[in-house]
């Protein structure tokens, strides 16, 4: 849930810097187009931030708050303090996220910090003003769908270049001054939250809260990566040329062929030269690729791994905006 978010924020920061309108006495057609793209990007960011704020507010007000369940990160701390001390949630969300807004300005740029401020303020206003209905009283549905809508809201805000929960920014800051990774810091932070919830509230509440957190984390990944997540596939086969032609001609995807050698076999044979095919497809195309390779060579050796992002070539990932 974490690394894709950070990669997305940094990529959007670079893209916005590149697309800023160039100050010039006489603007060329190219600078005009760049200016238009910049304004379209700002409008799109605002739409995604707005949808994210309302979706997260719906998940909190209609599910998690009535059920008394928590989430991970700063949102989870806010919910926990609300249940212990009875403080208003909008105020807690603003106050606890202020340090992370400052970190966002230092780590990810002023643009991200401003959008984070607007996102957090917007969420606080929505929680204080908008009367969301209570959808269900079933604890399992509350934890699953509360996490789903909250995660969707966080993911949409990330697509808009903002942050609704500053835990990831804190993890970046601390990872630079310690030997822990970003994932280690986030995991440790959430373990403390759920352990305190189990001690102060109840073990059952903590377990349902963990389920809500897992649902939110998976939803954030889905919203950021989309359905068409990339998969890199390495194919070792004696019929590599036929497989290459199938990928480029039938699937319409690019392929890279590089030379290799077979390792020692079960009978101790000497390594022999062989061409290795590498391609990148979307998750929706992976099943067809495996089926086509099996038809060409049932003994083909395939290695598949997730790819976070690509640039150039023939892979076209359909963006959410």
PDB file of C-alpha atoms in Angstrom:
ATOM      1  CA  UNK A   1       0.000   0.000   0.000  1.00  0.00           C
ATOM      2  CA  UNK A   2       2.867   2.355   0.755  1.00  0.00           C
ATOM      3  CA  UNK A   3       5.497   2.212  -1.954  1.00  0.00           C
ATOM      4  CA  UNK A   4       3.045   2.689  -4.869  1.00  0.00           C
ATOM      5  CA  UNK A   5       1.650   5.774  -3.129  1.00  0.00           C
ATOM      6  CA  UNK A   6       5.068   7.345  -2.657  1.00  0.00           C
ATOM      7  CA  UNK A   7       6.103   6.516  -6.223  1.00  0.00           C
ATOM      8  CA  UNK A   8       2.863   8.012  -7.513  1.00  0.00           C
ATOM      9  CA  UNK A   9       3.311  11.246  -5.556  1.00  0.00           C
ATOM     10  CA  UNK A  10       6.894  11.714  -6.732  1.00  0.00           C
ATOM     11  CA  UNK A  11       5.982  10.918 -10.337  1.00  0.00           C
ATOM     12  CA  UNK A  12       3.123  13.433 -10.247  1.00  0.00           C
ATOM     13  CA  UNK A  13       5.438  16.022  -8.710  1.00  0.00           C
ATOM     14  CA  UNK A  14       7.908  15.628 -11.607  1.00  0.00           C
ATOM     15  CA  UNK A  15       5.103  15.673 -14.169  1.00  0.00           C
ATOM     16  CA  UNK A  16       3.624  18.872 -12.787  1.00  0.00           C
ATOM     17  CA  UNK A  17       7.018  20.553 -12.709  1.00  0.00           C
ATOM     18  CA  UNK A  18       7.570  19.630 -16.349  1.00  0.00           C
ATOM     19  CA  UNK A  19       4.106  20.817 -17.381  1.00  0.00           C
ATOM     20  CA  UNK A  20       4.161  24.238 -15.718  1.00  0.00           C
ATOM     21  CA  UNK A  21       3.478  27.036 -18.220  1.00  0.00           C
ATOM     22  CA  UNK A  22       6.707  28.751 -19.281  1.00  0.00           C
ATOM     23  CA  UNK A  23       6.833  32.459 -18.473  1.00  0.00           C
ATOM     24  CA  UNK A  24       7.660  34.230 -21.711  1.00  0.00           C
ATOM     25  CA  UNK A  25       6.798  37.597 -23.272  1.00  0.00           C
ATOM     26  CA  UNK A  26       5.419  35.902 -26.375  1.00  0.00           C
ATOM     27  CA  UNK A  27       4.035  32.446 -25.783  1.00  0.00           C
ATOM     28  CA  UNK A  28       4.649  29.882 -28.460  1.00  0.00           C
ATOM     29  CA  UNK A  29       1.983  27.325 -29.466  1.00  0.00           C
ATOM     30  CA  UNK A  30       3.931  24.709 -27.531  1.00  0.00           C
ATOM     31  CA  UNK A  31       3.888  26.766 -24.318  1.00  0.00           C
ATOM     32  CA  UNK A  32       0.158  27.401 -24.783  1.00  0.00           C
ATOM     33  CA  UNK A  33      -0.468  23.658 -25.031  1.00  0.00           C
ATOM     34  CA  UNK A  34       1.623  23.057 -21.937  1.00  0.00           C
ATOM     35  CA  UNK A  35      -0.346  25.735 -20.109  1.00  0.00           C
ATOM     36  CA  UNK A  36      -3.612  24.101 -21.085  1.00  0.00           C
ATOM     37  CA  UNK A  37      -2.348  20.700 -19.926  1.00  0.00           C
ATOM     38  CA  UNK A  38      -1.335  22.257 -16.617  1.00  0.00           C
ATOM     39  CA  UNK A  39      -4.815  23.707 -16.065  1.00  0.00           C
ATOM     40  CA  UNK A  40      -6.488  20.432 -17.065  1.00  0.00           C
ATOM     41  CA  UNK A  41      -4.261  18.633 -14.582  1.00  0.00           C
ATOM     42  CA  UNK A  42      -5.247  21.041 -11.789  1.00  0.00           C
ATOM     43  CA  UNK A  43      -8.954  20.597 -12.523  1.00  0.00           C
ATOM     44  CA  UNK A  44      -8.557  16.817 -12.606  1.00  0.00           C
ATOM     45  CA  UNK A  45      -6.615  16.889  -9.339  1.00  0.00           C
ATOM     46  CA  UNK A  46      -9.375  18.930  -7.708  1.00  0.00           C
ATOM     47  CA  UNK A  47     -12.045  16.473  -8.881  1.00  0.00           C
ATOM     48  CA  UNK A  48     -10.141  13.469  -7.560  1.00  0.00           C
ATOM     49  CA  UNK A  49      -9.421  15.173  -4.251  1.00  0.00           C
ATOM     50  CA  UNK A  50     -13.098  16.040  -3.863  1.00  0.00           C
ATOM     51  CA  UNK A  51     -14.227  12.493  -4.645  1.00  0.00           C
ATOM     52  CA  UNK A  52     -11.588  11.115  -2.291  1.00  0.00           C
ATOM     53  CA  UNK A  53     -12.672  13.357   0.585  1.00  0.00           C
ATOM     54  CA  UNK A  54     -16.356  12.433   0.244  1.00  0.00           C
ATOM     55  CA  UNK A  55     -15.599   8.720  -0.193  1.00  0.00           C
ATOM     56  CA  UNK A  56     -13.394   8.663   2.911  1.00  0.00           C
ATOM     57  CA  UNK A  57     -15.985  10.647   4.851  1.00  0.00           C
ATOM     58  CA  UNK A  58     -18.662   8.148   3.822  1.00  0.00           C
ATOM     59  CA  UNK A  59     -16.510   5.235   4.974  1.00  0.00           C
ATOM     60  CA  UNK A  60     -15.913   6.858   8.339  1.00  0.00           C
ATOM     61  CA  UNK A  61     -19.364   8.271   9.112  1.00  0.00           C
ATOM     62  CA  UNK A  62     -21.472   5.436   7.686  1.00  0.00           C
ATOM     63  CA  UNK A  63     -19.357   2.475   8.815  1.00  0.00           C
ATOM     64  CA  UNK A  64     -16.314   2.852  11.072  1.00  0.00           C
ATOM     65  CA  UNK A  65     -17.545   5.536  13.472  1.00  0.00           C
ATOM     66  CA  UNK A  66     -20.921   3.884  14.257  1.00  0.00           C
ATOM     67  CA  UNK A  67     -19.186   0.506  14.642  1.00  0.00           C
ATOM     68  CA  UNK A  68     -16.461   1.906  16.880  1.00  0.00           C
ATOM     69  CA  UNK A  69     -13.694   0.428  14.709  1.00  0.00           C
ATOM     70  CA  UNK A  70     -10.318   1.910  13.846  1.00  0.00           C
ATOM     71  CA  UNK A  71      -7.976   2.096  10.869  1.00  0.00           C
ATOM     72  CA  UNK A  72      -4.222   2.299  10.641  1.00  0.00           C
ATOM     73  CA  UNK A  73      -2.106   5.425  10.461  1.00  0.00           C
ATOM     74  CA  UNK A  74      -3.030   8.905  11.601  1.00  0.00           C
ATOM     75  CA  UNK A  75      -6.714   8.222  10.908  1.00  0.00           C
ATOM     76  CA  UNK A  76      -6.563   5.279  13.285  1.00  0.00           C
ATOM     77  CA  UNK A  77      -4.933   7.399  15.990  1.00  0.00           C
ATOM     78  CA  UNK A  78      -7.650  10.033  15.527  1.00  0.00           C
ATOM     79  CA  UNK A  79     -10.396   7.417  15.853  1.00  0.00           C
ATOM     80  CA  UNK A  80      -8.719   5.920  18.927  1.00  0.00           C
ATOM     81  CA  UNK A  81      -8.374   9.287  20.698  1.00  0.00           C
ATOM     82  CA  UNK A  82     -11.973  10.078  19.848  1.00  0.00           C
ATOM     83  CA  UNK A  83     -13.165   6.897  21.540  1.00  0.00           C
ATOM     84  CA  UNK A  84     -10.945   7.342  24.608  1.00  0.00           C
ATOM     85  CA  UNK A  85     -11.347  11.077  25.269  1.00  0.00           C
ATOM     86  CA  UNK A  86     -14.500  11.934  23.281  1.00  0.00           C
ATOM     87  CA  UNK A  87     -12.737  14.659  21.272  1.00  0.00           C
ATOM     88  CA  UNK A  88     -14.278  15.750  17.932  1.00  0.00           C
ATOM     89  CA  UNK A  89     -12.841  13.745  15.040  1.00  0.00           C
ATOM     90  CA  UNK A  90     -12.519  16.668  12.544  1.00  0.00           C
ATOM     91  CA  UNK A  91     -10.330  18.595  14.986  1.00  0.00           C
ATOM     92  CA  UNK A  92      -8.177  15.541  15.715  1.00  0.00           C
ATOM     93  CA  UNK A  93      -7.636  14.836  12.017  1.00  0.00           C
ATOM     94  CA  UNK A  94      -6.451  18.402  11.391  1.00  0.00           C
ATOM     95  CA  UNK A  95      -4.218  18.676  14.457  1.00  0.00           C
ATOM     96  CA  UNK A  96      -2.536  15.291  14.058  1.00  0.00           C
ATOM     97  CA  UNK A  97      -1.849  15.828  10.345  1.00  0.00           C
ATOM     98  CA  UNK A  98      -0.219  19.266  10.735  1.00  0.00           C
ATOM     99  CA  UNK A  99       3.324  17.893  11.346  1.00  0.00           C
ATOM    100  CA  UNK A 100       2.987  15.631   8.324  1.00  0.00           C
ATOM    101  CA  UNK A 101       1.921  18.535   6.122  1.00  0.00           C
ATOM    102  CA  UNK A 102       5.172  20.258   7.050  1.00  0.00           C
ATOM    103  CA  UNK A 103       7.100  17.064   6.273  1.00  0.00           C
ATOM    104  CA  UNK A 104       5.270  16.781   2.942  1.00  0.00           C
ATOM    105  CA  UNK A 105       6.460  20.244   1.981  1.00  0.00           C
ATOM    106  CA  UNK A 106      10.054  19.258   2.730  1.00  0.00           C
ATOM    107  CA  UNK A 107      10.002  15.743   1.303  1.00  0.00           C
ATOM    108  CA  UNK A 108       7.637  15.931  -1.684  1.00  0.00           C
ATOM    109  CA  UNK A 109       7.359  19.607  -2.580  1.00  0.00           C
ATOM    110  CA  UNK A 110       5.115  22.574  -1.897  1.00  0.00           C
ATOM    111  CA  UNK A 111       2.421  21.432  -4.344  1.00  0.00           C
ATOM    112  CA  UNK A 112       1.890  18.137  -2.520  1.00  0.00           C
ATOM    113  CA  UNK A 113       1.847  19.937   0.830  1.00  0.00           C
ATOM    114  CA  UNK A 114      -0.839  22.380  -0.360  1.00  0.00           C
ATOM    115  CA  UNK A 115      -3.020  19.597  -1.765  1.00  0.00           C
ATOM    116  CA  UNK A 116      -2.519  17.592   1.433  1.00  0.00           C
ATOM    117  CA  UNK A 117      -3.661  20.602   3.473  1.00  0.00           C
ATOM    118  CA  UNK A 118      -6.739  21.024   1.266  1.00  0.00           C
ATOM    119  CA  UNK A 119      -7.522  17.296   1.468  1.00  0.00           C
ATOM    120  CA  UNK A 120      -7.292  17.156   5.258  1.00  0.00           C
ATOM    121  CA  UNK A 121      -9.308  20.352   5.710  1.00  0.00           C
ATOM    122  CA  UNK A 122     -11.887  19.093   3.231  1.00  0.00           C
ATOM    123  CA  UNK A 123     -12.232  15.790   5.076  1.00  0.00           C
ATOM    124  CA  UNK A 124     -12.655  17.593   8.383  1.00  0.00           C
ATOM    125  CA  UNK A 125     -15.362  19.850   6.924  1.00  0.00           C
ATOM    126  CA  UNK A 126     -17.184  16.906   5.359  1.00  0.00           C
ATOM    127  CA  UNK A 127     -17.141  14.988   8.653  1.00  0.00           C
ATOM    128  CA  UNK A 128     -18.439  18.022  10.521  1.00  0.00           C
ATOM    129  CA  UNK A 129     -21.134  19.108   8.054  1.00  0.00           C
ATOM    130  CA  UNK A 130     -22.337  16.293   5.795  1.00  0.00           C
ATOM    131  CA  UNK A 131     -24.880  13.926   7.420  1.00  0.00           C
ATOM    132  CA  UNK A 132     -23.996  10.474   6.075  1.00  0.00           C
ATOM    133  CA  UNK A 133     -26.502   7.683   6.838  1.00  0.00           C
ATOM    134  CA  UNK A 134     -25.635   4.579   8.856  1.00  0.00           C
ATOM    135  CA  UNK A 135     -25.739   1.736   6.329  1.00  0.00           C
ATOM    136  CA  UNK A 136     -25.496  -1.423   8.451  1.00  0.00           C
ATOM    137  CA  UNK A 137     -24.970  -2.690  11.988  1.00  0.00           C
ATOM    138  CA  UNK A 138     -23.276  -5.954  10.991  1.00  0.00           C
ATOM    139  CA  UNK A 139     -19.719  -5.856  12.357  1.00  0.00           C
ATOM    140  CA  UNK A 140     -18.166  -7.805   9.506  1.00  0.00           C
ATOM    141  CA  UNK A 141     -19.778  -5.601   6.861  1.00  0.00           C
ATOM    142  CA  UNK A 142     -18.762  -2.491   8.796  1.00  0.00           C
ATOM    143  CA  UNK A 143     -15.088  -3.513   8.939  1.00  0.00           C
ATOM    144  CA  UNK A 144     -14.876  -4.669   5.304  1.00  0.00           C
ATOM    145  CA  UNK A 145     -16.842  -1.901   3.604  1.00  0.00           C
ATOM    146  CA  UNK A 146     -15.713   0.803   5.994  1.00  0.00           C
ATOM    147  CA  UNK A 147     -12.130  -0.053   5.080  1.00  0.00           C
ATOM    148  CA  UNK A 148     -13.102  -0.280   1.411  1.00  0.00           C
ATOM    149  CA  UNK A 149     -14.609   3.204   1.190  1.00  0.00           C
ATOM    150  CA  UNK A 150     -11.903   4.743   3.353  1.00  0.00           C
ATOM    151  CA  UNK A 151      -9.206   3.120   1.213  1.00  0.00           C
ATOM    152  CA  UNK A 152     -10.941   4.249  -1.972  1.00  0.00           C
ATOM    153  CA  UNK A 153     -11.003   7.790  -0.626  1.00  0.00           C
ATOM    154  CA  UNK A 154      -7.301   7.689   0.254  1.00  0.00           C
ATOM    155  CA  UNK A 155      -6.456   6.242  -3.170  1.00  0.00           C
ATOM    156  CA  UNK A 156      -8.512   8.841  -5.044  1.00  0.00           C
ATOM    157  CA  UNK A 157      -6.835  11.607  -3.052  1.00  0.00           C
ATOM    158  CA  UNK A 158      -3.471  10.103  -4.009  1.00  0.00           C
ATOM    159  CA  UNK A 159      -4.527  10.142  -7.670  1.00  0.00           C
ATOM    160  CA  UNK A 160      -5.225  13.829  -7.161  1.00  0.00           C
ATOM    161  CA  UNK A 161      -1.756  14.387  -5.751  1.00  0.00           C
ATOM    162  CA  UNK A 162      -2.768  14.792  -2.105  1.00  0.00           C
ATOM    163  CA  UNK A 163      -2.578  12.762   1.094  1.00  0.00           C
ATOM    164  CA  UNK A 164      -5.380  12.063   3.582  1.00  0.00           C
ATOM    165  CA  UNK A 165      -3.130  10.202   6.009  1.00  0.00           C
ATOM    166  CA  UNK A 166       0.378  11.456   6.780  1.00  0.00           C
ATOM    167  CA  UNK A 167       1.836   8.211   8.110  1.00  0.00           C
ATOM    168  CA  UNK A 168       3.690   7.461   4.887  1.00  0.00           C
ATOM    169  CA  UNK A 169       5.312  10.893   4.908  1.00  0.00           C
ATOM    170  CA  UNK A 170       6.432  10.331   8.498  1.00  0.00           C
ATOM    171  CA  UNK A 171       7.902   6.977   7.477  1.00  0.00           C
ATOM    172  CA  UNK A 172       9.966   8.595   4.720  1.00  0.00           C
ATOM    173  CA  UNK A 173      11.306  11.155   7.158  1.00  0.00           C
ATOM    174  CA  UNK A 174      12.242   8.595   9.825  1.00  0.00           C
ATOM    175  CA  UNK A 175      13.724   6.088   7.367  1.00  0.00           C
ATOM    176  CA  UNK A 176      16.393   8.635   6.425  1.00  0.00           C
ATOM    177  CA  UNK A 177      17.617   8.842  10.016  1.00  0.00           C
ATOM    178  CA  UNK A 178      17.403   5.153  10.935  1.00  0.00           C
ATOM    179  CA  UNK A 179      18.161   1.713   9.546  1.00  0.00           C
ATOM    180  CA  UNK A 180      14.452   0.849   9.248  1.00  0.00           C
ATOM    181  CA  UNK A 181      12.654   0.828   5.917  1.00  0.00           C
ATOM    182  CA  UNK A 182       9.434   2.698   5.175  1.00  0.00           C
ATOM    183  CA  UNK A 183       7.463  -0.542   5.403  1.00  0.00           C
ATOM    184  CA  UNK A 184       9.032  -1.435   8.759  1.00  0.00           C
ATOM    185  CA  UNK A 185       8.105   1.942  10.247  1.00  0.00           C
ATOM    186  CA  UNK A 186       4.508   1.779   9.005  1.00  0.00           C
ATOM    187  CA  UNK A 187       4.105  -1.778  10.271  1.00  0.00           C
ATOM    188  CA  UNK A 188       5.514  -0.884  13.698  1.00  0.00           C
ATOM    189  CA  UNK A 189       3.290   2.192  13.926  1.00  0.00           C
ATOM    190  CA  UNK A 190       0.142   0.207  13.125  1.00  0.00           C
ATOM    191  CA  UNK A 191       1.066  -2.624  15.512  1.00  0.00           C
ATOM    192  CA  UNK A 192       1.238  -0.085  18.325  1.00  0.00           C
ATOM    193  CA  UNK A 193      -2.167   1.362  17.356  1.00  0.00           C
ATOM    194  CA  UNK A 194      -3.921  -2.000  17.291  1.00  0.00           C
ATOM    195  CA  UNK A 195      -2.180  -3.175  20.471  1.00  0.00           C
ATOM    196  CA  UNK A 196      -3.382  -0.073  22.329  1.00  0.00           C
ATOM    197  CA  UNK A 197      -6.872  -0.605  20.873  1.00  0.00           C
ATOM    198  CA  UNK A 198      -6.888  -4.188  22.120  1.00  0.00           C
ATOM    199  CA  UNK A 199      -5.829  -3.058  25.608  1.00  0.00           C
ATOM    200  CA  UNK A 200      -8.024   0.050  25.951  1.00  0.00           C
ATOM    201  CA  UNK A 201     -11.097  -1.033  23.986  1.00  0.00           C
ATOM    202  CA  UNK A 202     -11.290  -4.788  23.379  1.00  0.00           C
ATOM    203  CA  UNK A 203      -9.546  -7.553  21.484  1.00  0.00           C
ATOM    204  CA  UNK A 204     -12.608  -7.984  19.268  1.00  0.00           C
ATOM    205  CA  UNK A 205     -12.554  -4.303  18.302  1.00  0.00           C
ATOM    206  CA  UNK A 206      -8.840  -4.521  17.508  1.00  0.00           C
ATOM    207  CA  UNK A 207      -9.363  -7.593  15.308  1.00  0.00           C
ATOM    208  CA  UNK A 208     -12.189  -5.972  13.363  1.00  0.00           C
ATOM    209  CA  UNK A 209     -10.043  -2.850  13.042  1.00  0.00           C
ATOM    210  CA  UNK A 210      -7.186  -4.900  11.567  1.00  0.00           C
ATOM    211  CA  UNK A 211      -9.647  -6.318   9.040  1.00  0.00           C
ATOM    212  CA  UNK A 212     -10.759  -2.782   8.144  1.00  0.00           C
ATOM    213  CA  UNK A 213      -7.127  -1.734   7.730  1.00  0.00           C
ATOM    214  CA  UNK A 214      -6.361  -4.668   5.426  1.00  0.00           C
ATOM    215  CA  UNK A 215      -9.454  -3.874   3.356  1.00  0.00           C
ATOM    216  CA  UNK A 216      -8.399  -0.233   3.077  1.00  0.00           C
ATOM    217  CA  UNK A 217      -4.813  -1.140   2.150  1.00  0.00           C
ATOM    218  CA  UNK A 218      -5.915  -3.472  -0.650  1.00  0.00           C
ATOM    219  CA  UNK A 219      -8.366  -0.896  -1.987  1.00  0.00           C
ATOM    220  CA  UNK A 220      -5.690   1.807  -2.047  1.00  0.00           C
ATOM    221  CA  UNK A 221      -3.418  -0.468  -4.095  1.00  0.00           C
ATOM    222  CA  UNK A 222      -6.254  -1.227  -6.510  1.00  0.00           C
ATOM    223  CA  UNK A 223      -7.201   2.425  -6.985  1.00  0.00           C
ATOM    224  CA  UNK A 224      -3.581   3.476  -7.584  1.00  0.00           C
ATOM    225  CA  UNK A 225      -2.473   0.559  -9.769  1.00  0.00           C
ATOM    226  CA  UNK A 226      -5.820  -0.024 -11.475  1.00  0.00           C
ATOM    227  CA  UNK A 227      -6.982  -3.280 -12.979  1.00  0.00           C
ATOM    228  CA  UNK A 228      -4.207  -3.273 -15.539  1.00  0.00           C
ATOM    229  CA  UNK A 229      -1.267  -3.839 -13.235  1.00  0.00           C
ATOM    230  CA  UNK A 230       1.921  -4.641 -15.115  1.00  0.00           C
ATOM    231  CA  UNK A 231       3.490  -8.098 -15.081  1.00  0.00           C
ATOM    232  CA  UNK A 232       6.966  -8.808 -16.420  1.00  0.00           C
ATOM    233  CA  UNK A 233       7.329 -12.264 -17.996  1.00  0.00           C
ATOM    234  CA  UNK A 234      10.630 -14.011 -18.818  1.00  0.00           C
ATOM    235  CA  UNK A 235      10.290 -17.032 -21.104  1.00  0.00           C
ATOM    236  CA  UNK A 236      13.043 -19.601 -21.670  1.00  0.00           C
ATOM    237  CA  UNK A 237      12.228 -21.933 -24.547  1.00  0.00           C
ATOM    238  CA  UNK A 238      13.813 -23.710 -27.466  1.00  0.00           C
ATOM    239  CA  UNK A 239      11.116 -22.139 -29.644  1.00  0.00           C
ATOM    240  CA  UNK A 240      11.804 -18.586 -28.572  1.00  0.00           C
ATOM    241  CA  UNK A 241      11.423 -17.140 -32.089  1.00  0.00           C
ATOM    242  CA  UNK A 242       7.894 -18.540 -32.427  1.00  0.00           C
ATOM    243  CA  UNK A 243       7.016 -17.171 -28.982  1.00  0.00           C
ATOM    244  CA  UNK A 244       8.441 -13.768 -29.902  1.00  0.00           C
ATOM    245  CA  UNK A 245       6.374 -13.662 -33.089  1.00  0.00           C
ATOM    246  CA  UNK A 246       3.246 -14.677 -31.164  1.00  0.00           C
ATOM    247  CA  UNK A 247       3.773 -11.848 -28.647  1.00  0.00           C
ATOM    248  CA  UNK A 248       4.401  -9.164 -31.257  1.00  0.00           C
ATOM    249  CA  UNK A 249       1.946 -10.284 -33.938  1.00  0.00           C
ATOM    250  CA  UNK A 250      -0.927 -11.929 -32.071  1.00  0.00           C
ATOM    251  CA  UNK A 251      -0.892 -10.084 -28.746  1.00  0.00           C
ATOM    252  CA  UNK A 252       0.403  -6.825 -30.201  1.00  0.00           C
ATOM    253  CA  UNK A 253       2.962  -6.372 -27.429  1.00  0.00           C
ATOM    254  CA  UNK A 254       6.656  -5.625 -27.508  1.00  0.00           C
ATOM    255  CA  UNK A 255       9.270  -8.240 -26.690  1.00  0.00           C
ATOM    256  CA  UNK A 256      12.975  -8.185 -25.925  1.00  0.00           C
ATOM    257  CA  UNK A 257      15.174 -11.141 -26.898  1.00  0.00           C
ATOM    258  CA  UNK A 258      18.541 -11.615 -25.272  1.00  0.00           C
ATOM    259  CA  UNK A 259      21.059 -14.425 -25.477  1.00  0.00           C
ATOM    260  CA  UNK A 260      21.632 -16.853 -22.641  1.00  0.00           C
ATOM    261  CA  UNK A 261      22.796 -20.370 -21.902  1.00  0.00           C
ATOM    262  CA  UNK A 262      20.986 -23.325 -20.463  1.00  0.00           C
ATOM    263  CA  UNK A 263      22.285 -24.576 -17.131  1.00  0.00           C
ATOM    264  CA  UNK A 264      23.481 -28.099 -16.496  1.00  0.00           C
ATOM    265  CA  UNK A 265      20.657 -30.579 -16.982  1.00  0.00           C
ATOM    266  CA  UNK A 266      19.818 -33.691 -15.011  1.00  0.00           C
ATOM    267  CA  UNK A 267      22.228 -35.743 -17.134  1.00  0.00           C
ATOM    268  CA  UNK A 268      25.140 -33.376 -16.753  1.00  0.00           C
ATOM    269  CA  UNK A 269      24.970 -31.961 -20.296  1.00  0.00           C
ATOM    270  CA  UNK A 270      27.024 -28.923 -21.193  1.00  0.00           C
ATOM    271  CA  UNK A 271      25.234 -25.524 -21.233  1.00  0.00           C
ATOM    272  CA  UNK A 272      23.930 -24.650 -24.692  1.00  0.00           C
ATOM    273  CA  UNK A 273      23.085 -21.192 -26.108  1.00  0.00           C
ATOM    274  CA  UNK A 274      19.430 -20.193 -26.093  1.00  0.00           C
ATOM    275  CA  UNK A 275      17.402 -17.036 -26.730  1.00  0.00           C
ATOM    276  CA  UNK A 276      15.388 -15.682 -23.787  1.00  0.00           C
ATOM    277  CA  UNK A 277      12.236 -13.655 -24.396  1.00  0.00           C
ATOM    278  CA  UNK A 278      11.130 -10.910 -22.032  1.00  0.00           C
ATOM    279  CA  UNK A 279       7.853  -8.992 -22.306  1.00  0.00           C
ATOM    280  CA  UNK A 280       5.601  -6.832 -20.154  1.00  0.00           C
ATOM    281  CA  UNK A 281       1.838  -7.350 -20.238  1.00  0.00           C
ATOM    282  CA  UNK A 282      -1.086  -6.277 -18.109  1.00  0.00           C
ATOM    283  CA  UNK A 283      -2.631  -8.606 -15.579  1.00  0.00           C
ATOM    284  CA  UNK A 284      -5.676  -9.034 -17.824  1.00  0.00           C
ATOM    285  CA  UNK A 285      -3.470 -10.319 -20.657  1.00  0.00           C
ATOM    286  CA  UNK A 286      -1.400 -12.696 -18.554  1.00  0.00           C
ATOM    287  CA  UNK A 287      -3.759 -15.660 -18.860  1.00  0.00           C
ATOM    288  CA  UNK A 288      -3.835 -15.414 -22.653  1.00  0.00           C
ATOM    289  CA  UNK A 289      -0.049 -15.155 -22.809  1.00  0.00           C
ATOM    290  CA  UNK A 290       0.428 -18.292 -20.707  1.00  0.00           C
ATOM    291  CA  UNK A 291      -2.102 -20.190 -22.833  1.00  0.00           C
ATOM    292  CA  UNK A 292      -0.410 -19.186 -26.101  1.00  0.00           C
ATOM    293  CA  UNK A 293       3.049 -20.113 -24.806  1.00  0.00           C
ATOM    294  CA  UNK A 294       1.784 -23.525 -23.694  1.00  0.00           C
ATOM    295  CA  UNK A 295       0.444 -24.185 -27.189  1.00  0.00           C
ATOM    296  CA  UNK A 296       3.835 -23.406 -28.715  1.00  0.00           C
ATOM    297  CA  UNK A 297       6.062 -25.153 -26.151  1.00  0.00           C
ATOM    298  CA  UNK A 298       4.656 -27.085 -23.202  1.00  0.00           C
ATOM    299  CA  UNK A 299       8.169 -27.309 -21.707  1.00  0.00           C
ATOM    300  CA  UNK A 300       8.742 -23.555 -21.733  1.00  0.00           C
ATOM    301  CA  UNK A 301      10.024 -22.091 -18.464  1.00  0.00           C
ATOM    302  CA  UNK A 302       8.230 -18.873 -17.460  1.00  0.00           C
ATOM    303  CA  UNK A 303       9.056 -16.461 -14.642  1.00  0.00           C
ATOM    304  CA  UNK A 304       6.470 -13.754 -13.768  1.00  0.00           C
ATOM    305  CA  UNK A 305       6.883 -10.803 -11.455  1.00  0.00           C
ATOM    306  CA  UNK A 306       4.944  -7.636 -10.679  1.00  0.00           C
ATOM    307  CA  UNK A 307       6.097  -4.415 -12.354  1.00  0.00           C
ATOM    308  CA  UNK A 308       5.101  -1.134 -10.709  1.00  0.00           C
ATOM    309  CA  UNK A 309       5.454   1.127 -13.720  1.00  0.00           C
ATOM    310  CA  UNK A 310       6.803   1.319 -17.262  1.00  0.00           C
ATOM    311  CA  UNK A 311       7.659   4.063 -19.708  1.00  0.00           C
ATOM    312  CA  UNK A 312       7.887   3.928 -23.481  1.00  0.00           C
ATOM    313  CA  UNK A 313       7.610   0.826 -25.628  1.00  0.00           C
ATOM    314  CA  UNK A 314       4.303  -0.717 -26.661  1.00  0.00           C
ATOM    315  CA  UNK A 315       2.742  -1.111 -23.217  1.00  0.00           C
ATOM    316  CA  UNK A 316      -0.155   1.291 -22.808  1.00  0.00           C
ATOM    317  CA  UNK A 317      -1.698   1.341 -19.381  1.00  0.00           C
ATOM    318  CA  UNK A 318      -5.104   2.993 -19.332  1.00  0.00           C
ATOM    319  CA  UNK A 319      -4.947   5.678 -16.609  1.00  0.00           C
ATOM    320  CA  UNK A 320      -7.816   6.516 -14.299  1.00  0.00           C
ATOM    321  CA  UNK A 321      -7.740  10.103 -15.568  1.00  0.00           C
TER     322      UNK A 321
END
